[in-house]
Coordinates of C-alpha atoms in Angstrom, one line a residue:
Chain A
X89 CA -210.9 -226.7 98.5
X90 CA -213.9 -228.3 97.6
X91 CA -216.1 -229.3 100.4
X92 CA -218.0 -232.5 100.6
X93 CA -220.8 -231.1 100.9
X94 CA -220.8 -231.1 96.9
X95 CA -222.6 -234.4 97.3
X96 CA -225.2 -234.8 95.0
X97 CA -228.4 -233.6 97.0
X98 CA -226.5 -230.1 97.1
X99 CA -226.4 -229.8 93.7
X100 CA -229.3 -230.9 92.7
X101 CA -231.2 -228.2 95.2
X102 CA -229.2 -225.5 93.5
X103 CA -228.1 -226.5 90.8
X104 CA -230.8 -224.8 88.7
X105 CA -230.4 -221.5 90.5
X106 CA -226.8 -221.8 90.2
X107 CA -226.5 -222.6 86.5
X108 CA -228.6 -219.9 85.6
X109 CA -226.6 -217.4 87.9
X110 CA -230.1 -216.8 90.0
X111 CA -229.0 -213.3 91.4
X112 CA -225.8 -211.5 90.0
X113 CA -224.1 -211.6 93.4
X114 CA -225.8 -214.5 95.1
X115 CA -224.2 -216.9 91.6
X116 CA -221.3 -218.3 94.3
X117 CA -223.6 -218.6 97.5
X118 CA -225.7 -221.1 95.4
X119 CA -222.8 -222.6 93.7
X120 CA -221.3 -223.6 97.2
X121 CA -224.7 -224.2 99.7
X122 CA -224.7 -222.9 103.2
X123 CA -222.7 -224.6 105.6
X124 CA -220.5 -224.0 108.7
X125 CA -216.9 -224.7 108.9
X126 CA -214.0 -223.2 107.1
X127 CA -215.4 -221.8 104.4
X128 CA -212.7 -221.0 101.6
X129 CA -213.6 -220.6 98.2
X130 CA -210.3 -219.6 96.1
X131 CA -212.1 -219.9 93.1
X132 CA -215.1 -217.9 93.2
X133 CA -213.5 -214.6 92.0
X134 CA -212.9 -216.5 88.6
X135 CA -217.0 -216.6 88.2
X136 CA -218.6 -215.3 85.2
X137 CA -221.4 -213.4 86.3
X138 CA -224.2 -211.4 84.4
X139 CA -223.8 -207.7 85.4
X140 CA -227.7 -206.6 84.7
X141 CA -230.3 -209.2 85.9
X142 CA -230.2 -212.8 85.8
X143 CA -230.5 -215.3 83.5
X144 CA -228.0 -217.5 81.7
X145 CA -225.3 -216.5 80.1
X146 CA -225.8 -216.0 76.4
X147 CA -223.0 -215.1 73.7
X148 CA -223.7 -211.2 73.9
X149 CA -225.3 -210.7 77.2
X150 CA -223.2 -208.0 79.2
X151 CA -221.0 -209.9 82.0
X152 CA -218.1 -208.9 84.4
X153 CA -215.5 -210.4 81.9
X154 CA -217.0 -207.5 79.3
X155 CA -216.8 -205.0 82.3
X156 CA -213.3 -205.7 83.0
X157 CA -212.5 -206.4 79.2
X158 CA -213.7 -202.8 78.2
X159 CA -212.1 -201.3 81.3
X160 CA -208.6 -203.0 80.0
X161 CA -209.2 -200.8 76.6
X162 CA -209.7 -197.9 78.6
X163 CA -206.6 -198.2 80.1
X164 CA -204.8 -199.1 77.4
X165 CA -205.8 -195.9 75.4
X166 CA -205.6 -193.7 78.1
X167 CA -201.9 -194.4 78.3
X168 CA -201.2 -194.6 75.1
X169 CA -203.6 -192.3 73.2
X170 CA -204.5 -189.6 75.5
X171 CA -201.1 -190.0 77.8
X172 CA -199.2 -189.0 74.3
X173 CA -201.9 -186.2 73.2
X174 CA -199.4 -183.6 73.7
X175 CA -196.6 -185.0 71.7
X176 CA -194.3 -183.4 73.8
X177 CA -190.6 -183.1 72.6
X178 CA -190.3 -183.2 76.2
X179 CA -192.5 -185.9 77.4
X180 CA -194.6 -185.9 80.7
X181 CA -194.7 -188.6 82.4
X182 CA -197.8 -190.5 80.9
X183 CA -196.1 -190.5 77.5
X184 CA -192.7 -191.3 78.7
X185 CA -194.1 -194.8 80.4
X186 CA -195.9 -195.0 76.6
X187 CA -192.7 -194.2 75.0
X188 CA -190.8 -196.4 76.6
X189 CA -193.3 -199.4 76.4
X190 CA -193.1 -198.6 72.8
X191 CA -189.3 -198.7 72.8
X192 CA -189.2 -202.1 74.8
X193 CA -191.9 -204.0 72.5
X194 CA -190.7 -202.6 69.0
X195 CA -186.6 -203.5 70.6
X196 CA -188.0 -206.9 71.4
X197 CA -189.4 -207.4 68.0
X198 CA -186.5 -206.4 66.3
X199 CA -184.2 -208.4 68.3
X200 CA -185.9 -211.5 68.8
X201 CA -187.8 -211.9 65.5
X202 CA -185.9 -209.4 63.0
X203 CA -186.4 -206.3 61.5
X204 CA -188.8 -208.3 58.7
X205 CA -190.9 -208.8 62.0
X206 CA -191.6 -205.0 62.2
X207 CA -194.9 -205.6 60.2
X208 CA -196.4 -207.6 62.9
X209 CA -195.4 -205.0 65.3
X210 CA -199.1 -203.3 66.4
X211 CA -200.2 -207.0 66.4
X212 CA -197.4 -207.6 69.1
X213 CA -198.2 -204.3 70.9
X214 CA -201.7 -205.2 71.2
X215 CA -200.7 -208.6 73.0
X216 CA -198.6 -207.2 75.0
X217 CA -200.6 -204.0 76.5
X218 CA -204.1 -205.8 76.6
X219 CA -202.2 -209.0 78.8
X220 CA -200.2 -205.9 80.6
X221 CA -204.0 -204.1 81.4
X222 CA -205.6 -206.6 82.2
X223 CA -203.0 -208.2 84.9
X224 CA -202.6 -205.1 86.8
X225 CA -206.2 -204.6 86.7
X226 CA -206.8 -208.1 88.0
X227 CA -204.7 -207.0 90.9
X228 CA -207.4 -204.5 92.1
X229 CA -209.4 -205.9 94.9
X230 CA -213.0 -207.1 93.9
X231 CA -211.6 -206.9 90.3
X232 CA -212.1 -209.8 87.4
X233 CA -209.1 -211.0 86.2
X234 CA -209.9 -211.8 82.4
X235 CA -206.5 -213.3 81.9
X236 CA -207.3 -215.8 84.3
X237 CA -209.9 -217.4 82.1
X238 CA -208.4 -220.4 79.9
X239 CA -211.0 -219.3 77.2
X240 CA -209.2 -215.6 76.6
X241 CA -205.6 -217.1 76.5
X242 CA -206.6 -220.2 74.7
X243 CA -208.2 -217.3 72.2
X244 CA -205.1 -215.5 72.4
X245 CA -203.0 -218.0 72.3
X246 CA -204.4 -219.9 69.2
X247 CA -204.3 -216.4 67.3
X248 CA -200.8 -216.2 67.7
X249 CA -200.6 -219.9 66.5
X250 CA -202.5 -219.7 63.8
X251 CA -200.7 -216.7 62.7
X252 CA -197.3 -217.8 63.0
X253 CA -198.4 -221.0 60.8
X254 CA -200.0 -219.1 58.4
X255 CA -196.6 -216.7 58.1
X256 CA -194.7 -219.7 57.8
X257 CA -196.0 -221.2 55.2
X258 CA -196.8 -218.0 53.2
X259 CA -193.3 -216.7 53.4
X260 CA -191.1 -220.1 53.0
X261 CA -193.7 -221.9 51.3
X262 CA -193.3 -226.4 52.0
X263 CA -190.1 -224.8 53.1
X264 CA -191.8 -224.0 56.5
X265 CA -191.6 -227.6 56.7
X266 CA -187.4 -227.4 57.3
X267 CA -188.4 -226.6 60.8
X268 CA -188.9 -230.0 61.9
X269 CA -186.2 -231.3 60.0
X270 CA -183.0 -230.8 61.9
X271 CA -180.6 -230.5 59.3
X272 CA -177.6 -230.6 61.8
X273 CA -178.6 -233.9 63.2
X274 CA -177.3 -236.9 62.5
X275 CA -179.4 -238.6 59.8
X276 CA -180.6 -241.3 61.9
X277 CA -182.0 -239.2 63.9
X278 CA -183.7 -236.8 62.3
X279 CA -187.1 -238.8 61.7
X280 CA -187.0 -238.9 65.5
X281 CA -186.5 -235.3 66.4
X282 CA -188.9 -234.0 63.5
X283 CA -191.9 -236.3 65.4
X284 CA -190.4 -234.3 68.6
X285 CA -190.1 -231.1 67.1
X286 CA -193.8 -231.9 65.5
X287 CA -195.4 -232.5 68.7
X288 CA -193.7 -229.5 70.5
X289 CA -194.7 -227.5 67.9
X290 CA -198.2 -228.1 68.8
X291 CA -198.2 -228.2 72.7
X292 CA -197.0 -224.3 71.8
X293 CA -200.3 -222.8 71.7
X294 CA -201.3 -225.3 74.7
X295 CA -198.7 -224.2 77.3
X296 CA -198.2 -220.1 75.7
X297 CA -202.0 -220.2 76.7
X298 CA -201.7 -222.2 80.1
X299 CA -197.9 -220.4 81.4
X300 CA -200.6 -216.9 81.5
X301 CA -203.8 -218.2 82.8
X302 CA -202.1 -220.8 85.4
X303 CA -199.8 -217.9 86.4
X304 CA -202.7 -215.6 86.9
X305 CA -205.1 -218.0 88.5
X306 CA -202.7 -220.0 90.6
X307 CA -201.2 -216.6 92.1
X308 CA -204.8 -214.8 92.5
X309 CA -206.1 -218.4 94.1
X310 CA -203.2 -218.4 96.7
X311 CA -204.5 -214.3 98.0
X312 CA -207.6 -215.9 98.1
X313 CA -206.5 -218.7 100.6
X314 CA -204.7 -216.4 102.7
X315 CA -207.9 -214.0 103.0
X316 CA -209.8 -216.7 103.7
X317 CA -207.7 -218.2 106.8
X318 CA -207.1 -213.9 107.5
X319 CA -211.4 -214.3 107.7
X320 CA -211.5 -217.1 109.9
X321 CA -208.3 -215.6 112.0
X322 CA -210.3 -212.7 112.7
X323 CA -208.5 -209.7 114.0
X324 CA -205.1 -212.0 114.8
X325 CA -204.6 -212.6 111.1
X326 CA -201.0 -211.0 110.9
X327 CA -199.6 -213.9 109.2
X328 CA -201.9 -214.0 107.0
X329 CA -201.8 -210.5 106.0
X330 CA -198.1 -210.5 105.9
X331 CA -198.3 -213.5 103.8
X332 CA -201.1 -211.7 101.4
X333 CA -198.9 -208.5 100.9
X334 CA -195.6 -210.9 100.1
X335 CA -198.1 -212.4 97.4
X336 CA -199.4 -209.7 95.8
X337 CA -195.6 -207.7 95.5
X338 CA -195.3 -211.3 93.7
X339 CA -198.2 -211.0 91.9
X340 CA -197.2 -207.7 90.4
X341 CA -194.4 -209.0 89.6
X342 CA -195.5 -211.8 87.9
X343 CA -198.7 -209.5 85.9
X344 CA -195.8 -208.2 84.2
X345 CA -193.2 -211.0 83.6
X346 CA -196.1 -213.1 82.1
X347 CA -196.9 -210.5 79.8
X348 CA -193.6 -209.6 78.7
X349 CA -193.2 -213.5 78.6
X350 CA -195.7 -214.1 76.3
X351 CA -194.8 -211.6 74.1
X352 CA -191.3 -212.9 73.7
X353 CA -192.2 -216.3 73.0
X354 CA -194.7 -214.6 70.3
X355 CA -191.5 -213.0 69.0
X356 CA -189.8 -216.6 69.1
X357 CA -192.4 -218.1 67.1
X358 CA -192.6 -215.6 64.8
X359 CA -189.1 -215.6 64.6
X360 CA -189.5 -219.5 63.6
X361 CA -191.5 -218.6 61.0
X362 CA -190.2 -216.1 59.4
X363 CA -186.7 -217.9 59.3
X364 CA -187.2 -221.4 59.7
X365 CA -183.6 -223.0 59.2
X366 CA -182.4 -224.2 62.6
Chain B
X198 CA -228.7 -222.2 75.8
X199 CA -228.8 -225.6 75.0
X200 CA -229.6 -228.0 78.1
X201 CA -226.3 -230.3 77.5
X202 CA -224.2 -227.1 77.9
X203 CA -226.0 -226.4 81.5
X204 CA -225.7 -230.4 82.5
X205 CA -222.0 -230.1 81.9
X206 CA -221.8 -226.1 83.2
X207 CA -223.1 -227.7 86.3
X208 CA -220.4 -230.2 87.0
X209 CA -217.8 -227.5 87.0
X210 CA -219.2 -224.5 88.2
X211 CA -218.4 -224.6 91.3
X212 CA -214.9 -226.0 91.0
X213 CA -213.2 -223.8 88.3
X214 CA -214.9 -221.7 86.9
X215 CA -212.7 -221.2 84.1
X216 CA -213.7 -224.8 82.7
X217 CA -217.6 -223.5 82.4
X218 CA -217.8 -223.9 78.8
X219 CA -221.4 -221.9 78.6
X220 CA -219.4 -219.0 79.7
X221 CA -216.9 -219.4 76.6
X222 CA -218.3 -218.0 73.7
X223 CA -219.3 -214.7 75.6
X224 CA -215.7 -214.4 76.9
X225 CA -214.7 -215.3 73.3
X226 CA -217.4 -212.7 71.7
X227 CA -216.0 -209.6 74.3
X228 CA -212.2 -210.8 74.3
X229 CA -212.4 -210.5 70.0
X230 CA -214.0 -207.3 70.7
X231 CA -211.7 -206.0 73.0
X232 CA -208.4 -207.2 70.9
X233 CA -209.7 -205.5 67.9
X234 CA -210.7 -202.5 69.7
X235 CA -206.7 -202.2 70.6
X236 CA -205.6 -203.3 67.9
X237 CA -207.3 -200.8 66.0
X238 CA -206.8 -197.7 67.9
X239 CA -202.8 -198.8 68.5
X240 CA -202.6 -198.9 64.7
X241 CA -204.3 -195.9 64.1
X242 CA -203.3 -193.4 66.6
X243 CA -200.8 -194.2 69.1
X244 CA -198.0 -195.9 67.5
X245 CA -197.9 -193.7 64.5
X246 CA -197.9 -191.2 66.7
X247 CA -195.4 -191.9 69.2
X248 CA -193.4 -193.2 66.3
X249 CA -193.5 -189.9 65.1
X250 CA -192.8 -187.8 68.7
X251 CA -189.6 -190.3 68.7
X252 CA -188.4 -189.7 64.9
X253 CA -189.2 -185.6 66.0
X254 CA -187.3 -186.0 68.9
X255 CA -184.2 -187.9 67.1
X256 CA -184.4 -185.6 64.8
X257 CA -184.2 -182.7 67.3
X258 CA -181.8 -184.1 69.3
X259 CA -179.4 -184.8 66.1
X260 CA -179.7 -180.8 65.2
X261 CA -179.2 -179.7 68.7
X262 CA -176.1 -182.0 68.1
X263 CA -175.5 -180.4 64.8
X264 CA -175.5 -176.7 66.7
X265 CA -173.7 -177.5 69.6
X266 CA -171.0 -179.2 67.2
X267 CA -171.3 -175.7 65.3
X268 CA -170.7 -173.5 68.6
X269 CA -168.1 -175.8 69.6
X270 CA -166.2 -175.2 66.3
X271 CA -167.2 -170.9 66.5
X272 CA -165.6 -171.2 70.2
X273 CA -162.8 -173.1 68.6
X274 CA -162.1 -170.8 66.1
X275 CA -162.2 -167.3 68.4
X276 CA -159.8 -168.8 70.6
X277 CA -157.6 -169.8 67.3
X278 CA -158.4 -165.7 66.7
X279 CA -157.8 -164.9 70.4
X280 CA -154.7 -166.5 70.3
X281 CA -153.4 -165.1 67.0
X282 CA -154.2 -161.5 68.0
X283 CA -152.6 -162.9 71.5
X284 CA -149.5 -163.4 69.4
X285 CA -149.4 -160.5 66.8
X286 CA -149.7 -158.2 70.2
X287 CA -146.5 -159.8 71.8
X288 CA -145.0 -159.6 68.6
X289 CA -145.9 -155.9 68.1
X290 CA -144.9 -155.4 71.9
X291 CA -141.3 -157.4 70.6
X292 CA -141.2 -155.0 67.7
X293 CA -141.6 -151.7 69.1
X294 CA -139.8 -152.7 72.2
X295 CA -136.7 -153.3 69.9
X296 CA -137.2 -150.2 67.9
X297 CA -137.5 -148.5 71.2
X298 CA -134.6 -149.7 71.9
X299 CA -132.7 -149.2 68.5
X300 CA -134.2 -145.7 69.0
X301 CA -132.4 -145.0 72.2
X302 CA -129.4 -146.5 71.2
X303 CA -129.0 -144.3 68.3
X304 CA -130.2 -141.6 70.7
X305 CA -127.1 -142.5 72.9
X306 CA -125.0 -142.7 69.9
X307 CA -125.8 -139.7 68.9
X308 CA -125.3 -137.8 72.0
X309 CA -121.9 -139.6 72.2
X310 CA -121.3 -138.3 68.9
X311 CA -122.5 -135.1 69.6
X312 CA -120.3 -135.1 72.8
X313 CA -117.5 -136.3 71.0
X314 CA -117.4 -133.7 68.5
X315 CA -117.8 -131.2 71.1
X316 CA -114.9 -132.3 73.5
X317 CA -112.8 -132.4 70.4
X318 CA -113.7 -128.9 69.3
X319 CA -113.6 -127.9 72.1
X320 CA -110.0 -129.6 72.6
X321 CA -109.2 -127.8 69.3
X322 CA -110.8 -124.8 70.7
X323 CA -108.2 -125.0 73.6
X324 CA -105.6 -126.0 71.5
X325 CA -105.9 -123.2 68.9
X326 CA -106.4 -120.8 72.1
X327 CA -103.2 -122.3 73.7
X328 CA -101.2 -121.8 70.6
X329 CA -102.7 -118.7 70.3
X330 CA -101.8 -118.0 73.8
X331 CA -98.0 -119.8 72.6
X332 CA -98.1 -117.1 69.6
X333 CA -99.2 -114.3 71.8
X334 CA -96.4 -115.1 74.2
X335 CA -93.5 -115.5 71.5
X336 CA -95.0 -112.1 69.9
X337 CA -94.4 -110.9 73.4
X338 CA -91.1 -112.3 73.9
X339 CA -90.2 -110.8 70.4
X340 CA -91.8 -107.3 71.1
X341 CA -90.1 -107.7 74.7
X342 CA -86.9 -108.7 72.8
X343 CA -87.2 -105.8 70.4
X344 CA -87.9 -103.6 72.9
X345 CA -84.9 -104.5 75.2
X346 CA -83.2 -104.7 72.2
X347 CA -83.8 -101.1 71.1
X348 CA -83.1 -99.4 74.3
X349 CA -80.4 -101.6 74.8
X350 CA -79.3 -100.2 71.4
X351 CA -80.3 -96.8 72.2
X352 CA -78.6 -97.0 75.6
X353 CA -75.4 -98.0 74.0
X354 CA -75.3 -96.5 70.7
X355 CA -77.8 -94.3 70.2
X356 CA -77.0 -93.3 66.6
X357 CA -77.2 -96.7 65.4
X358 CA -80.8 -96.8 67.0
X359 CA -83.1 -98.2 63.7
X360 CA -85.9 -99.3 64.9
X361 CA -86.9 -101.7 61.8
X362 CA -83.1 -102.9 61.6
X363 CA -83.3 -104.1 65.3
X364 CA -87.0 -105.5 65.0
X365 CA -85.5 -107.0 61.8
X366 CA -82.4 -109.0 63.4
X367 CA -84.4 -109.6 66.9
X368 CA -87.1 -111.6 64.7
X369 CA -84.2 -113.3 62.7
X370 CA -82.7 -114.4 66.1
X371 CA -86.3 -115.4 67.5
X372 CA -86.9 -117.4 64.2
X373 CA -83.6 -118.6 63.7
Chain C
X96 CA -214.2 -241.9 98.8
X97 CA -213.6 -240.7 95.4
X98 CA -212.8 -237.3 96.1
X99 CA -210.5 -238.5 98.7
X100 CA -208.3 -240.1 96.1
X101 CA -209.3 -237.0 93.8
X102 CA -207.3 -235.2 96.5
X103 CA -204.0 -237.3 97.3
X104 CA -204.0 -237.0 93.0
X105 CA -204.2 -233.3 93.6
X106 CA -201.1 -233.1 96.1
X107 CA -199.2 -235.8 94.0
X108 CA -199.3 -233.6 91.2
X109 CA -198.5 -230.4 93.0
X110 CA -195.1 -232.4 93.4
X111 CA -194.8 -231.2 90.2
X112 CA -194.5 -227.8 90.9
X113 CA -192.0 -228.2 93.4
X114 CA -189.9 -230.0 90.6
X115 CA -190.3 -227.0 88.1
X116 CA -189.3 -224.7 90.7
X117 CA -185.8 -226.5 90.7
X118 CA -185.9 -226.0 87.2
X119 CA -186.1 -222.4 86.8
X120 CA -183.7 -222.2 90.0
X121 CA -181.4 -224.2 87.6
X122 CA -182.4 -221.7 84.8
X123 CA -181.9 -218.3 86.8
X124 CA -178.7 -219.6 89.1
X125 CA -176.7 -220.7 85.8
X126 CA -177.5 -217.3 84.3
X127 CA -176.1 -215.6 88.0
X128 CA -172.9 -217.7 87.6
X129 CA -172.0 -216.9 83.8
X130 CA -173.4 -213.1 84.1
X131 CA -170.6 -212.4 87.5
X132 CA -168.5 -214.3 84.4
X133 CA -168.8 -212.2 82.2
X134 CA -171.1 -209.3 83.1
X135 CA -170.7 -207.4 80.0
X136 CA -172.8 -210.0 77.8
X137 CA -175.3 -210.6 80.8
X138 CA -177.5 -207.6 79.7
X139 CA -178.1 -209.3 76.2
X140 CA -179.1 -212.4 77.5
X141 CA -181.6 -211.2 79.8
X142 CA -184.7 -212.6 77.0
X143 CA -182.8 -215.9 77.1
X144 CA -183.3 -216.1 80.2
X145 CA -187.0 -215.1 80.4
X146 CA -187.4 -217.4 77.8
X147 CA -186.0 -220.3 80.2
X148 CA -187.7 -219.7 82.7
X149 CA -190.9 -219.6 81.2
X150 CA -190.6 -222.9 79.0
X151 CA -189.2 -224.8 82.6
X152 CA -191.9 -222.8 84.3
X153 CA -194.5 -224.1 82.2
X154 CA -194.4 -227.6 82.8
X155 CA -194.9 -226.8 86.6
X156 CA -198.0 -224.9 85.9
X157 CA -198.9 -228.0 83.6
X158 CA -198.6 -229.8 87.1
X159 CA -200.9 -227.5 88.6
X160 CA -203.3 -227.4 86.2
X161 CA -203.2 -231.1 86.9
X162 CA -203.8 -230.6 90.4
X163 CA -206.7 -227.9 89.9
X164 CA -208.7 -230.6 87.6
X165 CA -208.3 -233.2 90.5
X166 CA -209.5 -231.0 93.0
X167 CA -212.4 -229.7 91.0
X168 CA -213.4 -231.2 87.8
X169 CA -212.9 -234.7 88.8

């Protein structure tokens, strides 16, 4: 989608104004230049912006990724703390969607990574309802999608990693080690498969952070596209529209499947880890 | 922010956004935030507590179990009573019905006892009278007898007329 | 000139995508034909299956990613 106008000359004239995010809402304006045509910009949603004043974009400075970040914790404890304040032996319906969440993570745990997984439980929980939060609320229009950004699932992603190594070789010890060593192979083989099992061990964190933010980007990216033809279309833009509502029932879709996706392969890992023998 | 990071921010700004690295370590600094923020309050407050509105609940439901099991069994048991008394009633019904019964039948018994014993005194009633009646009439014939025989006597020999000779030989003949 | 090429790149590696889409059709249409099998152990294997998909799914949004670098980063 990028136009040629991204020659040079056009980023040089902006490029100061748009590095340093000139005007919270004028950032993607800069970014692109003004010119005619079919103008699409699929990506622009995914822009960081400052939310008070301008300026760059320090480490603490207050941006629509911590907007949408804290607006994912609200959700997150108003379902699960103050949709369960009654403790109901009856439940309304707030705490019967947290009940059952809670039911479907803690029966995932248990049955993909053992009962010994129970520990890491919250931890899982916590993965599960902030990627669940913050996909739905991606969906709202005008909304942030944090999820979308490699940098949150990378962080995500590499926590999981590192704390599935870390179990691993805490609980088995050089042990951990047996999973790249196929016992069941034949022993020619098995210098082979542990260099396989080796590498896919660590293209894990790469593609458990990618599957999310591709997933989220790619679908959100697609709406985009389809609003933009709808824009040019004008009032005729049925197609379009259609074709932007068959999306976004996708989309909804897919917010959850990714998130209930990466949780399970968390549980798989973990699983790994906490019984390595193939 | 160093000038590198902007050089290289520039470059992919306005592509994908999601490969500006200046943008990283905020996202980073908020998403660590954010996680532990969750983490802490899931940890804290919500799962214990749903854990424990689930445990209540199971417990709950297992006693309501428990009691219903318990009903089941009391419901089981006045029918076992229901159907007992059920019984001892028809037997009862059985037993006075046959006493009843043995009652009337001695009843009848009786009363054809009774009647038996009457018709036969009464046959002996009509017996006695009828050899009473038999008596009477042979004291008859004999008085008639002695009678006859004394005025026949007296007719024909009126000297020889003794009254307790005649009665004497008439009840000899009658006898004899 | 150089985004030009930047751009056939792009839709060559969008190919990909098309290719891991008959990978998770392979994924979910096995899992039909074994479930109307044996329906009775389909319900267990519902994480399997979600696990498929995503590890054939992945290497089609690798594609992607691929395609999105082209297009914007290159």
């Amino acid at each position: 989608m990028s136009e040629d106008a991204h020659s040079e000359e056009t980023v040089d004239a902006h490029g100061a104004e748009a590095a340093h995010g000139a005007d919270a809402g004028h950032a993607a304006d800069a970014a692109h230049g003004a010119e005619g045509g079919l103008q699409i910009h699929p990506m622009d949603q995914f822009i960081v912006e400052p939310l008070f004043g301008d300026g760059g974009i320090g480490m603490f400075s207050i941006t629509n990724v911590t907007l949408w970040l804290f607006l994912a914790v609200i959700a997150v404890v108003l379902l699960m703390v103050v949709g369960t304040r009654g403790r109901a032996i009856v439940p309304s319906r707030a705490q019967s969607v947290a009940e059952l969440t809670y039911g479907f993570i803690r029966k995932m745990v248990e049955d993909v990574a053992g009962k010994d997984a129970l520990v890491f439980f919250p931890y899982i929980m916590t993965l599960f309802l902030f990627i669940l939060m913050a996909n739905f609320l991606g969906l709202l229009p005008m909304s942030f999608t944090t999820t979308s950004h490699i940098a949150v699932t990378a962080v995500l992603a590499m926590a999981v990693f590192l704390t599935v190594t870390a179990v691993g070789f805490i609980k088995n010890g050089v042990g951990f080690l047996g999973l790249f060593w196929v016992s069941s192979a034949p022993m020619a083989l098995r210098p082979i498969l542990a260099i396989i099992e080796l590498i896919s061990y660590f293209v894990r964190p790469v593609s458990h952070s990618i599957r999310l933010a591709g997933n989220v980007m790619a679908g959100h990216a697609v709406i985009k596209v389809f609003a933009g033809f709808a824009g040019v279309l004008g009032l005729g833009a049925v197609a379009p529209v259609i074709a932007i509502t068959a999306v976004y029932g996708l989309e909804v879709l897919v917010a959850f499947i990714q998130a209930y996706v990466f949780t399970i392969l968390t549980c798989v890992y973990l699983k790994d880890a906490l019984h390595p023998s193939h | 922010m160093a000038d590198e990071a902007h050089g290289a921010a520039e470059a992919a700004a306005p592509g994908m956004p999601q490969l500006d690295f200046s943008t990283f370590s905020n996202q980073i600094f908020w998403l660590v935030i954010a996680i532990v923020a969750i983490y802490l309050i899931l940890s804290r407050v919500a799962l214990p507590r749903i854990g424990a509105v689930l445990a209540e609940r199971n417990g709950t439901i297992t006693n309501d179990i428990a009691a219903a099991e318990d009903l089941k069994r009391q419901a089981a048991e006045a029918e076992d009573a229901y159907n007992k008394a059920l019984a001892d009633a028809r037997a009862e019904a059985q037993a006075i019905a046959a006493e009843v019964r043995e009652e009337i039948k001695a009843d009848l018994a009786d009363a054809t006892a009774k009647a038996d014993a009457d018709i036969s005194a009464k046959a002996a009633e009509s017996a006695a009278r009828i050899e009473e009646v038999r008596a009477g009439a042979l004291e008859a014939v004999e008085a008639v007898a002695k009678d006859t025989a004394a005025e026949i006597v007296a007719a024909l020999a009126p000297a020889a007329a003794d009254e307790s000779a005649i009665a004497a030989a008439v009840t000899n003949r009658v006898k004899g | 000139m150089e985004g030009d090429l930047a751009h056939i790149g792009a839709g060559l590696a969008a190919i990909g995508s098309g290719a891991a889409a008959i990978g998770v059709g392979h994924v979910a249409g096995n899992f039909l034909s074994g479930a109307l099998r044996n329906p009775s152990a389909a319900a267990g294997q519902t994480a399997t299956l979600f696990i498929g998909i995503a590890f054939a799914e992945a290497l089609g949004i690798f594609a992607f990613l691929v395609a999105l670098l082209l297009m914007f980063a290159v």
